[in-house]
Short mmCIF file of C-alpha atoms and ligand atoms in Angstrom, two decimals:
data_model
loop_
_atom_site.label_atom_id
_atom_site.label_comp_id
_atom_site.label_asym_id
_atom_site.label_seq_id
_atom_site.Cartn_x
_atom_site.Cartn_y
_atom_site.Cartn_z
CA UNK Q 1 -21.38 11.76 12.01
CA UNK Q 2 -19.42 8.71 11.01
CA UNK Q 3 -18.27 8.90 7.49
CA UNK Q 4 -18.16 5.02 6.91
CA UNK Q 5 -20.44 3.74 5.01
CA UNK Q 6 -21.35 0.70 2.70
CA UNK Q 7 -23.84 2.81 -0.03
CA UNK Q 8 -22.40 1.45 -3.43
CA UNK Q 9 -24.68 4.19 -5.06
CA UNK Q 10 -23.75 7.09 -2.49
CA UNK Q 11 -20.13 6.15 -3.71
CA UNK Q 12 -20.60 6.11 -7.39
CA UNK Q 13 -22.47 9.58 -7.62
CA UNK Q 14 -19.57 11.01 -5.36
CA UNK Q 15 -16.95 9.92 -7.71
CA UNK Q 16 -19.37 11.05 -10.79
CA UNK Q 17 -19.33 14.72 -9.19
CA UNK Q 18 -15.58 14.81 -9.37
CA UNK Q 19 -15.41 13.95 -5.33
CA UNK Q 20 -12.97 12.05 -3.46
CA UNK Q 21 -14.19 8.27 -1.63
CA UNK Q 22 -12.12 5.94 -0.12
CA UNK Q 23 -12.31 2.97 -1.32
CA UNK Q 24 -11.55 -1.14 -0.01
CA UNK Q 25 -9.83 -2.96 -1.78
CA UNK Q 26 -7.23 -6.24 -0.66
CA UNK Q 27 -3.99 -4.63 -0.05
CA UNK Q 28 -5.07 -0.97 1.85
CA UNK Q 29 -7.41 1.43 1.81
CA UNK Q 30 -7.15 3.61 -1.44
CA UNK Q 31 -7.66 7.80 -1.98
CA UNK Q 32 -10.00 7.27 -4.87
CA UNK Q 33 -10.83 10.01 -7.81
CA UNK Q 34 -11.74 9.95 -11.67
CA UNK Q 35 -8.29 9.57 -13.49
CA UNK Q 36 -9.94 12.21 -16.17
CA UNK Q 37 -11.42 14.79 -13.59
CA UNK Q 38 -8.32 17.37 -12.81
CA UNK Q 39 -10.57 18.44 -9.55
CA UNK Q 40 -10.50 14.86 -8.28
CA UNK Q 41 -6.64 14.35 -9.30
CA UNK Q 42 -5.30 17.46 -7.65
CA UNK Q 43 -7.85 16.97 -4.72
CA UNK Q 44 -6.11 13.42 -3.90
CA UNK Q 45 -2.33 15.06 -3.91
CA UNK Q 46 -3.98 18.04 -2.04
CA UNK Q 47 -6.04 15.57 0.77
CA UNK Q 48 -2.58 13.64 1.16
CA UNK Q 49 -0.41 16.04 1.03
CA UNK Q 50 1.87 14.07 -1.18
CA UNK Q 51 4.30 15.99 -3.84
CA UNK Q 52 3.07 16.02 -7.56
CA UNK Q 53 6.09 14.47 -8.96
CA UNK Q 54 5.06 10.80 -6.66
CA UNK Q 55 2.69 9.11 -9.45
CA UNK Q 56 -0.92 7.45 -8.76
CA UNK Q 57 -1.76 3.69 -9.83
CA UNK Q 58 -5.00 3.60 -12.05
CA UNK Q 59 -7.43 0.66 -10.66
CA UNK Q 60 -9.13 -0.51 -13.65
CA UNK Q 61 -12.35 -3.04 -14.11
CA UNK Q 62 -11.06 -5.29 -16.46
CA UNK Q 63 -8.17 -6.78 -18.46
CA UNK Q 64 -9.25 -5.64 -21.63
CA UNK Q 65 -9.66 -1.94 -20.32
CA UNK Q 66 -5.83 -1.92 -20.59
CA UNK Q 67 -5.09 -1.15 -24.37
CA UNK Q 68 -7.63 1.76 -23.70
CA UNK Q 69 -4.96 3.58 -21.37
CA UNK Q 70 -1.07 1.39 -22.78
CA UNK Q 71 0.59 1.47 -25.86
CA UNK Q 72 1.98 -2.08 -25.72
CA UNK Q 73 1.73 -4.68 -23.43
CA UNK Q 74 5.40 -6.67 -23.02
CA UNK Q 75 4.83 -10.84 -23.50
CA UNK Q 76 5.61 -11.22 -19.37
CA UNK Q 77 3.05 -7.90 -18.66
CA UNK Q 78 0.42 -10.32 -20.22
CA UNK Q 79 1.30 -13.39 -18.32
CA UNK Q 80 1.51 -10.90 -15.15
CA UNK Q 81 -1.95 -9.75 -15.33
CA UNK Q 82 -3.39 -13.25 -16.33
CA UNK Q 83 -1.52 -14.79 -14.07
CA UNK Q 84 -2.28 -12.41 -10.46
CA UNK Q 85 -5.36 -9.97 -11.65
CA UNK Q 86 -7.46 -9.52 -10.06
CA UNK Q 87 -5.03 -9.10 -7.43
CA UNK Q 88 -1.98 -7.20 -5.62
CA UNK Q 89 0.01 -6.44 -8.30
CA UNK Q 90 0.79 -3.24 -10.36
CA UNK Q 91 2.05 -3.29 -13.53
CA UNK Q 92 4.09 -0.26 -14.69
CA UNK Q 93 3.65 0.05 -18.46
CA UNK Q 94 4.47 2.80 -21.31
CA UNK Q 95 0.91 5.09 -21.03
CA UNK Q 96 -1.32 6.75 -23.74
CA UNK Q 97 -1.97 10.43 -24.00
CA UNK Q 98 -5.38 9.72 -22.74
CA UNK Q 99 -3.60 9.07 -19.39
CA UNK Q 100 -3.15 13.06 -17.87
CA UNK Q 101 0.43 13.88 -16.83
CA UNK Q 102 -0.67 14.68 -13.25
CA UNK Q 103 -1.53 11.36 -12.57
CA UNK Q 104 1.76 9.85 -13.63
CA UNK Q 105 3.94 12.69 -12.12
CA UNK Q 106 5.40 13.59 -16.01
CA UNK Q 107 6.39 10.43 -16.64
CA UNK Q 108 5.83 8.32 -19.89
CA UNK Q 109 4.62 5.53 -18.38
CA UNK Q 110 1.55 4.76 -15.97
CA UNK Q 111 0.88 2.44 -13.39
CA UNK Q 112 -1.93 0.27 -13.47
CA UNK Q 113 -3.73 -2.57 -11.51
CA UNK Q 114 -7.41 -4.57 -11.12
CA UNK Q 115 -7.81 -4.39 -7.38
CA UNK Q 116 -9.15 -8.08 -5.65
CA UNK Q 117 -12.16 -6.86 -3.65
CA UNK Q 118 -16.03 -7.41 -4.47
CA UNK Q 119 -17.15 -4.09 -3.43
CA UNK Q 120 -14.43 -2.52 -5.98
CA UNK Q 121 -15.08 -3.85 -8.60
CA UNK Q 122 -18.53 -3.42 -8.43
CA UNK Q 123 -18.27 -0.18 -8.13
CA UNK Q 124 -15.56 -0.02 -10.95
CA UNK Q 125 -18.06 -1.81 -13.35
CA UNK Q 126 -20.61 0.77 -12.21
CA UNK Q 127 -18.14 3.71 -13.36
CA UNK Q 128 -17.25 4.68 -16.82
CA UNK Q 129 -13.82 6.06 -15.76
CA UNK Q 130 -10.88 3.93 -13.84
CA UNK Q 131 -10.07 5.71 -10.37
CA UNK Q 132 -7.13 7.03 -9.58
CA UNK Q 133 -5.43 5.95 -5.76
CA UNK Q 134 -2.94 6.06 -3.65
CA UNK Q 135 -3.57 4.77 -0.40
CA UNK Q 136 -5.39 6.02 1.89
CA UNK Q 137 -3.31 8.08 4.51
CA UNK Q 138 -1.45 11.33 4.52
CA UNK Q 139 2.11 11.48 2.73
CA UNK Q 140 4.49 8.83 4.54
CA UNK Q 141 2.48 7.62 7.44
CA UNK Q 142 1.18 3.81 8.35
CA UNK Q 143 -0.98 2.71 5.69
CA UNK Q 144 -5.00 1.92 6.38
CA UNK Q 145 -6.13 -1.28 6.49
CA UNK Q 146 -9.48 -0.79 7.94
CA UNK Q 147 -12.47 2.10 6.97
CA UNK Q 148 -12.07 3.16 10.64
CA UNK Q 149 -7.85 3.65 9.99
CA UNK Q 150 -8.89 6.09 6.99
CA UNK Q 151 -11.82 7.88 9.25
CA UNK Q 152 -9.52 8.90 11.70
CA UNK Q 153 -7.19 10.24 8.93
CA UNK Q 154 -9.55 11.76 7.17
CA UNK Q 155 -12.81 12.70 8.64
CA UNK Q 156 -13.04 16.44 8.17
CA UNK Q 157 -11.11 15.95 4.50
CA UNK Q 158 -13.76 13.61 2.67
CA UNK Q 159 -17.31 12.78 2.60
CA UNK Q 160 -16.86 8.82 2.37
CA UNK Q 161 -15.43 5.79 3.09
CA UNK Q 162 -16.65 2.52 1.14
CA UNK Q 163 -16.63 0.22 4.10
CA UNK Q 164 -15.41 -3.23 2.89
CA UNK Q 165 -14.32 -4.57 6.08
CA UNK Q 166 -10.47 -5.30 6.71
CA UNK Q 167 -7.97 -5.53 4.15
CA UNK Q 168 -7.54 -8.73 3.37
CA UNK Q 169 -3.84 -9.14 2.46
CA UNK Q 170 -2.66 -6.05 4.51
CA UNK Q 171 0.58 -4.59 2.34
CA UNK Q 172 0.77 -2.75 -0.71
CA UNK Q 173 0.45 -4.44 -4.61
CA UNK Q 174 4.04 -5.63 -5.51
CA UNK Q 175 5.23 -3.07 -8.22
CA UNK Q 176 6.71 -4.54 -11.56
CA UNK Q 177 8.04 -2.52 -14.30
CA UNK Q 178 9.68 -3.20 -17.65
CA UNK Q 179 13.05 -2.50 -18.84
CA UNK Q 180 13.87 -4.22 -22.73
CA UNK Q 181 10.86 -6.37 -21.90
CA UNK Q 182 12.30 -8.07 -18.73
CA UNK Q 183 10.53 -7.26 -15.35
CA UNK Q 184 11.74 -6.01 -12.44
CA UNK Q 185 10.22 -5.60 -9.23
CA UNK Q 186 10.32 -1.70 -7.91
CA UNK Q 187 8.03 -2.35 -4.71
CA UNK Q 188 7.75 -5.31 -2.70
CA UNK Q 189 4.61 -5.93 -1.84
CA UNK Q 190 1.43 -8.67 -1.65
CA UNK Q 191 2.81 -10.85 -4.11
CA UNK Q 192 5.78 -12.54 -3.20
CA UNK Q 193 8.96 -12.79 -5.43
CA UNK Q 194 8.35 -16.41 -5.48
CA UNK Q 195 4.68 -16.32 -6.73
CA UNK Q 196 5.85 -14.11 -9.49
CA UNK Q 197 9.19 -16.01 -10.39
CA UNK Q 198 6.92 -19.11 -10.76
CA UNK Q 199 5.69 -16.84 -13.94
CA UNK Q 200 7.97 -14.86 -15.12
CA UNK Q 201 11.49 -16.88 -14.16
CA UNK Q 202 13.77 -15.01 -12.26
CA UNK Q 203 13.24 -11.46 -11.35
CA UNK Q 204 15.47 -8.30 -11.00
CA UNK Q 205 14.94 -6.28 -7.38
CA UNK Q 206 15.27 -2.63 -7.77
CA UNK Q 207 14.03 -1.54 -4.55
CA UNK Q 208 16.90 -0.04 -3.38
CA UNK Q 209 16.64 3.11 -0.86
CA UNK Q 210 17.31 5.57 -3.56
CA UNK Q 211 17.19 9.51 -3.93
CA UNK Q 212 15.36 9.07 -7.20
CA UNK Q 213 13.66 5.85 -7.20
CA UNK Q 214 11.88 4.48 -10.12
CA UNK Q 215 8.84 4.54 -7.74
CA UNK Q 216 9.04 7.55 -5.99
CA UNK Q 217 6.95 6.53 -3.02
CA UNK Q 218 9.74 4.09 -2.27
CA UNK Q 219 11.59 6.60 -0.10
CA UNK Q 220 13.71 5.58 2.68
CA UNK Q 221 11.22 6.67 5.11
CA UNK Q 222 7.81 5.82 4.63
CA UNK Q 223 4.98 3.70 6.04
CA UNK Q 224 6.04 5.39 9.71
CA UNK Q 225 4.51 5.44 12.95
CA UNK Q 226 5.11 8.81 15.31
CA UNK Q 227 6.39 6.47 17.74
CA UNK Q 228 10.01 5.77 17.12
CA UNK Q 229 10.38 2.64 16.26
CA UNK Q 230 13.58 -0.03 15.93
CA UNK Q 231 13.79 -3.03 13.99
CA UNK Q 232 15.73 -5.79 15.95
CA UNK Q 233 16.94 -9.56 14.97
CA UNK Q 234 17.40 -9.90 18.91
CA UNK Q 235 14.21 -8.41 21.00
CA UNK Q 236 15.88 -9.70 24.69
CA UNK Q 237 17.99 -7.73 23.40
CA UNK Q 238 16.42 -4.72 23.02
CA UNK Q 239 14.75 -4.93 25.60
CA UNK Q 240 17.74 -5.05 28.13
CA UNK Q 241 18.75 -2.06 26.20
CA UNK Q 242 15.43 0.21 26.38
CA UNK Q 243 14.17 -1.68 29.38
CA UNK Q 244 13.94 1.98 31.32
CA UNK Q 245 11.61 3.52 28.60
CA UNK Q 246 7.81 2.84 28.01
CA UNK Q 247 7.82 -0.45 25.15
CA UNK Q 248 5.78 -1.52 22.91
CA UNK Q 249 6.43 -5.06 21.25
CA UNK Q 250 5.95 -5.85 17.29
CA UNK Q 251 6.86 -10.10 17.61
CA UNK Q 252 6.65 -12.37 14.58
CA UNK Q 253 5.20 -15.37 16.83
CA UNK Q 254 6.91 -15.42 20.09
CA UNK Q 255 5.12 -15.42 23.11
CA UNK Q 256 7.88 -14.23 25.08
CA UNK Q 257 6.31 -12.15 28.72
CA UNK Q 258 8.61 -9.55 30.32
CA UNK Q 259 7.38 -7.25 32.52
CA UNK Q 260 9.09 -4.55 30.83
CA UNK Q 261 7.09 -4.85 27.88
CA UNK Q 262 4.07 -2.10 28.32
CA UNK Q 263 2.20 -3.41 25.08
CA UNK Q 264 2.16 -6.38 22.89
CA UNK Q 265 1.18 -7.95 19.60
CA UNK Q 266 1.65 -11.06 18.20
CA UNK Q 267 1.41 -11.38 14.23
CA UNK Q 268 0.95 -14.79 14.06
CA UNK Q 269 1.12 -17.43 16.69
CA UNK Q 270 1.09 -20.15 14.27
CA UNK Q 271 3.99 -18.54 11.93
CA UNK Q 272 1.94 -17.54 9.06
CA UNK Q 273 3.48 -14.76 6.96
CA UNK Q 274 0.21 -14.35 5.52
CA UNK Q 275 -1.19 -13.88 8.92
CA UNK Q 276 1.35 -11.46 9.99
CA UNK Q 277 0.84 -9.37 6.68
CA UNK Q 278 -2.96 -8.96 7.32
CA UNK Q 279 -2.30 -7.68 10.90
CA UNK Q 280 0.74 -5.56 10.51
CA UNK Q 281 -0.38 -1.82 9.61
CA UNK Q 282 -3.39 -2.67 12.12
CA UNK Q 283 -0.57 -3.43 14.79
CA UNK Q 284 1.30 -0.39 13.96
CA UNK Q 285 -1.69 2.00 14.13
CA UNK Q 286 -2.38 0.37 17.54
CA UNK Q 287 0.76 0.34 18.72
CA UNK Q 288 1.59 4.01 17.85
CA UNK Q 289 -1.73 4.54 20.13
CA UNK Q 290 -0.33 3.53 23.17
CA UNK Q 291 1.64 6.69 24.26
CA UNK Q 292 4.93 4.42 24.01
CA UNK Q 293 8.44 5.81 23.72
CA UNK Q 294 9.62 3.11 21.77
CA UNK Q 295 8.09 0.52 19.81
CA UNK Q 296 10.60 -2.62 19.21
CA UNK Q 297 9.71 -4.83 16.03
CA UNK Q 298 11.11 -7.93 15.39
CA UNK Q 299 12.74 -8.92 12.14
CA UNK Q 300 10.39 -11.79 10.35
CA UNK Q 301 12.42 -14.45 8.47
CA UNK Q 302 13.35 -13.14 5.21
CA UNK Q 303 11.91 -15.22 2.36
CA UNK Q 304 7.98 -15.25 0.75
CA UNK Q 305 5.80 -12.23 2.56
CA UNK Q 306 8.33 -11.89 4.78
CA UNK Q 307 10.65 -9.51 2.87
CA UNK Q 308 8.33 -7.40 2.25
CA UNK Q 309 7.11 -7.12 5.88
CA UNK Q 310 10.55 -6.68 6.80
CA UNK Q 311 10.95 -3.75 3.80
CA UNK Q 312 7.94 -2.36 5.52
CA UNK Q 313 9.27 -2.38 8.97
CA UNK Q 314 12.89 -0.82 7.62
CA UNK Q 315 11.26 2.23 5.96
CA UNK Q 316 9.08 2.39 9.69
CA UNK Q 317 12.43 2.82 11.68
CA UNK Q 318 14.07 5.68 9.44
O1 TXA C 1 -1.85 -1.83 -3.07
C1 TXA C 1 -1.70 -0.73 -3.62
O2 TXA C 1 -0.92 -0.60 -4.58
C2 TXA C 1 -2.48 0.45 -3.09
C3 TXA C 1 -3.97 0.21 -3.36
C4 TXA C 1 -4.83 1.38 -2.94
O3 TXA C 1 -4.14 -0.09 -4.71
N1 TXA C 1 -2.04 1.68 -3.65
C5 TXA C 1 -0.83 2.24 -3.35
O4 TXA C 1 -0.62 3.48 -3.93
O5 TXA C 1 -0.02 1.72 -2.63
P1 TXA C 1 0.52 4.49 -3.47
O6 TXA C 1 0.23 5.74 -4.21
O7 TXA C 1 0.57 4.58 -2.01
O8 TXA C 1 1.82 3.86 -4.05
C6 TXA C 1 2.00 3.87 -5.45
C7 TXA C 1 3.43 3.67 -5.79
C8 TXA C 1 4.29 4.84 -5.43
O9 TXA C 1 5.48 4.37 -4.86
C9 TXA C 1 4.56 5.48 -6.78
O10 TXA C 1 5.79 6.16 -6.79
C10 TXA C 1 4.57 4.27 -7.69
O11 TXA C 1 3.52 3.49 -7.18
N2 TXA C 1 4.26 4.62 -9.08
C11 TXA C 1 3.10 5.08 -9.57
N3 TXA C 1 3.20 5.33 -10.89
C12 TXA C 1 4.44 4.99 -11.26
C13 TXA C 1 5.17 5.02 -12.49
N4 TXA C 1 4.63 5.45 -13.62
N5 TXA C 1 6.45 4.59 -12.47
C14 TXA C 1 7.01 4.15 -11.32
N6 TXA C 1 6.38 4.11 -10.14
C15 TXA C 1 5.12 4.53 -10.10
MG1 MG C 2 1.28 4.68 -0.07
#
């Protein structure tokens, strides 16, 4: 029996009783638990199999739910939040005692967003607890973006997944913490650099392919198909070069046909890095389907959405 399903009240008396659901929201498909139920914490690093010390982001209802969980909100935090929340981005902020340790991995600080999705935040309003989640899939594979990518994940693991349809922007929040006040960006991610500069004035990136991240899920590898994949400026190219193995093709917009190409998707025809977001965990999950022995992606051009697409794609070829 399927495990999707769109029972609001199914979900919130799951989550009451200390059990896992997955839930929508419009980045990917979050792991959810009750930040204050220890079960439903250690169940979500146990269900993932992700390492303790790799913190959780705490979805909350509402803005003013913040100084519940904070100690002090830093003047561009508060422009932040007004400015994108609801929406993809996750503010990393010094936490509260009330916040346990396991969910932010030891650290002194907790990360902390208001998802954009109606379902969500219904149910959030219909909780008195913020939920815990990471997304939805085990430790460093392809994101979900759809209830049937967390199903196939999943299905003998958890009794539900909140069916909100398919994820609407596609990528994870954009990550922003605070050092002396001043952000500075530790994921890319929904919200472009741009959008957020508009607010904030220029921005620091430290998203760097480090040991010891200040995120910790921002390991080198991460967000990877099984298939191996390449990431190429030049797809002729590389497909001269592979033409003798099995390809699949990840293309920004081109429409280019070659007969050595054994699978195909298109982002975005019409060169919308908006587009292209939506679709590209979808396109990975299909492609890595196909029995292929290599899976060629092209490089999108490198400004708005399309950074972090291509940051996406990098950690997907390591
Ligand atoms: O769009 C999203 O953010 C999705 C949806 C479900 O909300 N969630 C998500 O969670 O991407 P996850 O667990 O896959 O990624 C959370 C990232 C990790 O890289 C983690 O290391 C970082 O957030 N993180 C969490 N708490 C942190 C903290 N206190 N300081 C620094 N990084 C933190
Ligand atoms: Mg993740």
């Amino acid at each position: 029996m399927s495990i999707i399903s769109t029972d609001l009240s199914k979900a919130v008396e799951l989550l009451n009783n200390e059990e896992l659901v997955a839930i929508p929201t419009e980045t990917v498909y979050g792991l959810a638990g009750n930040i204050f139920s220890e079960k439903a914490v250690k169940a979500i690093f146990e269900t993932k199999e992700r390492p303790f010390f790799n913190p959780l982001i705490v979805h909350i209802p509402n803005i003013d739910y913040l100084e519940t969980i904070v100690e002090a909100v830093p003047e561009k935090a508060k422009l932040l939040a007004e400015a994108f929340w609801p929406g993809p981005i996750t503010l990393v902020l010094k936490k509260k005692s009330i916040i346990p340790d396991l969910i932010t991995g030891g650290k002194d600080t907790v990360a902390v967003r208001i998802p954009n999705h109606p379902l969500t935040l219904d149910l959030l309003s219909k909780l008195v607890f913020p939920l815990a989640a990471p997304s939805a899939n085990p430790f460093n594979r392809i994101s979900p973006t759809k209830a049937e990518h967390v199903e196939s994940y999943f299905k003998d693991k958890i009794k539900m997944v909140l069916d909100g349809g398919a994820c609407k922007s596609g990528i994870e929040s954009t990550i922003i913490g605070f050092e002396n006040g001043e952000p500075i960006i530790y994921r890319l991610g929904s919200t472009s650099i741009e959008a957020i500069e508009a607010v904030v004035g220029t921005i620091e990136i430290k998203n760097k392919k480090e040991v010891a991240p200040e995120a910790p899920g921002m390991l080198e590898r991460h967000y990877a198909p099984k298939t191996k994949t390449i990431l190429t400026t030049n797809i002729a190219e590389a497909i001269e070069t592979y033409k003798d193995l099995k390809i699949g093709l990840l293309t920004y917009n081109d429409i280019l046909n070659d007969d050595a190409i054994a699978y195909k998707i298109v982002l975005s025809e019409g060169k919308n890095l908006e587009e292209a977001a939506s679709k590209l965990y979808d396109a990975l999950h299909q492609l890595d389907q196909q029995q292929l022995d290599i899976i060629i992606a092209e490089q999108l051009p490198d400004y708005g959405l399309g950074k972090s697409i291509n940051d996406r794609l990098q950690r997907a070829t390591k």
